[in-house]
PDB file of C-alpha atoms in Angstrom:
ATOM      1  CA  UNK A   8      60.418 -32.900 -81.334  1.00 53.00           C
ATOM      2  CA  UNK A   9      60.028 -29.141 -81.747  1.00 59.00           C
ATOM      3  CA  UNK A  10      59.304 -29.549 -85.470  1.00 58.00           C
ATOM      4  CA  UNK A  11      56.516 -32.055 -84.751  1.00 70.00           C
ATOM      5  CA  UNK A  12      54.817 -29.596 -82.405  1.00 70.00           C
ATOM      6  CA  UNK A  13      55.242 -26.853 -85.021  1.00 67.00           C
ATOM      7  CA  UNK A  14      53.601 -28.987 -87.732  1.00 68.00           C
ATOM      8  CA  UNK A  15      50.788 -29.992 -85.387  1.00 65.00           C
ATOM      9  CA  UNK A  16      50.152 -26.339 -84.524  1.00 69.00           C
ATOM     10  CA  UNK A  17      50.105 -25.353 -88.207  1.00 67.00           C
ATOM     11  CA  UNK A  18      47.718 -28.225 -88.997  1.00 62.00           C
ATOM     12  CA  UNK A  19      45.315 -27.212 -86.217  1.00 66.00           C
ATOM     13  CA  UNK A  20      45.326 -23.559 -87.318  1.00 62.00           C
ATOM     14  CA  UNK A  21      44.639 -24.484 -90.960  1.00 60.00           C
ATOM     15  CA  UNK A  22      41.889 -26.901 -89.942  1.00 60.00           C
ATOM     16  CA  UNK A  23      40.162 -24.311 -87.772  1.00 62.00           C
ATOM     17  CA  UNK A  24      40.334 -21.737 -90.563  1.00 59.00           C
ATOM     18  CA  UNK A  25      39.024 -24.039 -93.308  1.00 55.00           C
ATOM     19  CA  UNK A  26      36.679 -26.382 -91.429  1.00 55.00           C
ATOM     20  CA  UNK A  27      32.977 -25.945 -92.197  1.00 55.00           C
ATOM     21  CA  UNK A  28      30.947 -24.107 -89.612  1.00 53.00           C
ATOM     22  CA  UNK A  29      28.570 -26.346 -87.708  1.00 57.00           C
ATOM     23  CA  UNK A  30      25.086 -24.911 -88.027  1.00 63.00           C
ATOM     24  CA  UNK A  31      22.144 -25.415 -85.764  1.00 82.00           C
ATOM     25  CA  UNK A  32      18.586 -24.173 -85.449  1.00 90.00           C
ATOM     26  CA  UNK A  33      16.841 -22.604 -82.484  1.00 91.00           C
ATOM     27  CA  UNK A  34      13.194 -22.353 -81.496  1.00 92.00           C
ATOM     28  CA  UNK A  35      12.011 -19.857 -78.926  1.00 92.00           C
ATOM     29  CA  UNK A  36       8.608 -20.372 -77.266  1.00 93.00           C
ATOM     30  CA  UNK A  37       6.931 -17.787 -75.028  1.00 92.00           C
ATOM     31  CA  UNK A  38       5.184 -19.570 -72.141  1.00 92.00           C
ATOM     32  CA  UNK A  39       1.940 -17.711 -71.436  1.00 91.00           C
ATOM     33  CA  UNK A  40      -0.477 -20.166 -69.807  1.00 92.00           C
ATOM     34  CA  UNK A  41      -2.610 -19.993 -66.658  1.00 89.00           C
ATOM     35  CA  UNK A  42      -1.688 -22.535 -63.984  1.00 89.00           C
ATOM     36  CA  UNK A  43      -0.657 -25.191 -66.529  1.00 90.00           C
ATOM     37  CA  UNK A  44       2.163 -27.568 -67.201  1.00 93.00           C
ATOM     38  CA  UNK A  45       3.190 -28.291 -70.759  1.00 94.00           C
ATOM     39  CA  UNK A  46       5.848 -30.029 -72.774  1.00 95.00           C
ATOM     40  CA  UNK A  47       7.404 -28.876 -76.023  1.00 95.00           C
ATOM     41  CA  UNK A  48       9.660 -31.004 -78.187  1.00 96.00           C
ATOM     42  CA  UNK A  49      11.260 -31.170 -81.626  1.00 96.00           C
ATOM     43  CA  UNK A  50      11.156 -34.159 -83.995  1.00 96.00           C
ATOM     44  CA  UNK A  51      13.077 -34.735 -87.212  1.00 94.00           C
ATOM     45  CA  UNK A  52      11.446 -35.876 -90.464  1.00 93.00           C
ATOM     46  CA  UNK A  53      11.626 -39.518 -89.298  1.00 94.00           C
ATOM     47  CA  UNK A  54       9.674 -38.804 -86.097  1.00 93.00           C
ATOM     48  CA  UNK A  55      12.713 -39.061 -83.820  1.00 94.00           C
ATOM     49  CA  UNK A  56      12.815 -36.673 -80.871  1.00 94.00           C
ATOM     50  CA  UNK A  57      15.906 -34.459 -81.277  1.00 93.00           C
ATOM     51  CA  UNK A  58      15.321 -31.757 -78.642  1.00 93.00           C
ATOM     52  CA  UNK A  59      12.987 -30.670 -75.883  1.00 92.00           C
ATOM     53  CA  UNK A  60      11.042 -32.375 -73.158  1.00 91.00           C
ATOM     54  CA  UNK A  61      10.961 -36.120 -72.646  1.00 87.00           C
ATOM     55  CA  UNK A  62       7.865 -38.243 -73.201  1.00 84.00           C
ATOM     56  CA  UNK A  63       6.657 -37.890 -69.593  1.00 86.00           C
ATOM     57  CA  UNK A  64       8.383 -34.644 -68.648  1.00 91.00           C
ATOM     58  CA  UNK A  65       6.071 -31.647 -68.171  1.00 93.00           C
ATOM     59  CA  UNK A  66       7.234 -28.294 -66.847  1.00 89.00           C
ATOM     60  CA  UNK A  67       5.530 -25.150 -65.541  1.00 90.00           C
ATOM     61  CA  UNK A  68       4.276 -22.927 -68.393  1.00 89.00           C
ATOM     62  CA  UNK A  69       2.567 -20.321 -66.193  1.00 86.00           C
ATOM     63  CA  UNK A  70       2.643 -16.741 -67.549  1.00 77.00           C
ATOM     64  CA  UNK A  71       3.338 -15.290 -64.094  1.00 69.00           C
ATOM     65  CA  UNK A  72       6.855 -16.691 -64.367  1.00 60.00           C
ATOM     66  CA  UNK A  73       7.370 -14.763 -67.603  1.00 62.00           C
ATOM     67  CA  UNK A  74       9.832 -17.175 -69.096  1.00 79.00           C
ATOM     68  CA  UNK A  75      10.460 -18.756 -72.427  1.00 87.00           C
ATOM     69  CA  UNK A  76      11.814 -22.059 -73.624  1.00 88.00           C
ATOM     70  CA  UNK A  77      14.729 -22.113 -76.040  1.00 91.00           C
ATOM     71  CA  UNK A  78      15.589 -25.322 -77.865  1.00 92.00           C
ATOM     72  CA  UNK A  79      18.780 -25.841 -79.870  1.00 90.00           C
ATOM     73  CA  UNK A  80      19.187 -28.762 -82.245  1.00 91.00           C
ATOM     74  CA  UNK A  81      21.082 -29.852 -85.393  1.00 89.00           C
ATOM     75  CA  UNK A  82      20.553 -28.193 -88.761  1.00 89.00           C
ATOM     76  CA  UNK A  83      17.770 -30.314 -90.318  1.00 92.00           C
ATOM     77  CA  UNK A  84      14.087 -30.169 -91.248  1.00 94.00           C
ATOM     78  CA  UNK A  85      11.940 -30.461 -88.120  1.00 96.00           C
ATOM     79  CA  UNK A  86       8.450 -30.246 -86.644  1.00 97.00           C
ATOM     80  CA  UNK A  87       7.634 -28.801 -83.231  1.00 97.00           C
ATOM     81  CA  UNK A  88       5.086 -30.414 -80.897  1.00 96.00           C
ATOM     82  CA  UNK A  89       3.259 -29.080 -77.834  1.00 97.00           C
ATOM     83  CA  UNK A  90       1.040 -30.815 -75.266  1.00 96.00           C
ATOM     84  CA  UNK A  91      -0.640 -29.530 -72.096  1.00 96.00           C
ATOM     85  CA  UNK A  92      -0.814 -31.842 -69.090  1.00 95.00           C
ATOM     86  CA  UNK A  93      -4.378 -32.833 -68.182  1.00 94.00           C
ATOM     87  CA  UNK A  94      -5.893 -31.421 -71.360  1.00 95.00           C
ATOM     88  CA  UNK A  95      -8.353 -33.477 -73.374  1.00 94.00           C
ATOM     89  CA  UNK A  96      -7.207 -31.679 -76.519  1.00 94.00           C
ATOM     90  CA  UNK A  97      -4.697 -33.443 -78.739  1.00 94.00           C
ATOM     91  CA  UNK A  98      -1.102 -32.345 -79.045  1.00 95.00           C
ATOM     92  CA  UNK A  99      -0.442 -29.594 -81.556  1.00 97.00           C
ATOM     93  CA  UNK A 100       2.143 -30.047 -84.312  1.00 97.00           C
ATOM     94  CA  UNK A 101       3.632 -27.217 -86.364  1.00 97.00           C
ATOM     95  CA  UNK A 102       5.969 -27.534 -89.317  1.00 94.00           C
ATOM     96  CA  UNK A 103       7.951 -28.717 -91.128  1.00 96.00           C
ATOM     97  CA  UNK A 104      10.489 -25.915 -90.770  1.00 95.00           C
ATOM     98  CA  UNK A 105      14.046 -25.426 -92.008  1.00 92.00           C
ATOM     99  CA  UNK A 106      15.038 -22.292 -90.106  1.00 92.00           C
ATOM    100  CA  UNK A 107      14.912 -20.630 -86.691  1.00 93.00           C
ATOM    101  CA  UNK A 108      11.337 -20.112 -85.473  1.00 95.00           C
ATOM    102  CA  UNK A 109       9.408 -18.558 -82.598  1.00 96.00           C
ATOM    103  CA  UNK A 110       6.152 -19.712 -81.003  1.00 96.00           C
ATOM    104  CA  UNK A 111       3.638 -18.656 -78.379  1.00 94.00           C
ATOM    105  CA  UNK A 112       1.736 -21.114 -76.193  1.00 94.00           C
ATOM    106  CA  UNK A 113      -1.157 -19.614 -74.247  1.00 94.00           C
ATOM    107  CA  UNK A 114      -4.500 -20.377 -72.620  1.00 94.00           C
ATOM    108  CA  UNK A 115      -5.780 -22.786 -70.000  1.00 94.00           C
ATOM    109  CA  UNK A 116      -5.939 -26.568 -69.696  1.00 94.00           C
ATOM    110  CA  UNK A 117      -9.208 -26.795 -71.645  1.00 92.00           C
ATOM    111  CA  UNK A 118      -8.611 -23.975 -74.129  1.00 95.00           C
ATOM    112  CA  UNK A 119      -5.023 -23.514 -75.291  1.00 96.00           C
ATOM    113  CA  UNK A 120      -3.290 -22.480 -78.474  1.00 96.00           C
ATOM    114  CA  UNK A 121       0.180 -22.971 -79.920  1.00 96.00           C
ATOM    115  CA  UNK A 122       1.027 -20.601 -82.765  1.00 95.00           C
ATOM    116  CA  UNK A 123       4.043 -19.439 -84.688  1.00 95.00           C
ATOM    117  CA  UNK A 124       4.983 -15.788 -84.079  1.00 94.00           C
ATOM    118  CA  UNK A 125       7.536 -13.339 -85.418  1.00 91.00           C
ATOM    119  CA  UNK A 126      10.929 -13.472 -83.746  1.00 86.00           C
TER     120      UNK A 126
END
């Protein structure tokens, strides 16, 4: 029984040392809007949502809070989408990307922008 535990321990140590590292991407969006709710989400190349807000889930994007939204998702080509609740403007789509990116969403309900920035 002791030898089985020894072999299992050796196997686990070798696996951990040689196993490929799981990579993932991150987007970081500064929320800088005036009294607005927005949603930000990530889609893969097939249009499947892989991270971010749900289809009807908006959250506070007011600049007075001074927060940001970080999204983590699997290592794959992606596009990032943004939409402001109550706005007549269409959603904004940026990408495709294959690395970590940073964005800035700012403005008001009727006049908002969503742009890539330096991290």
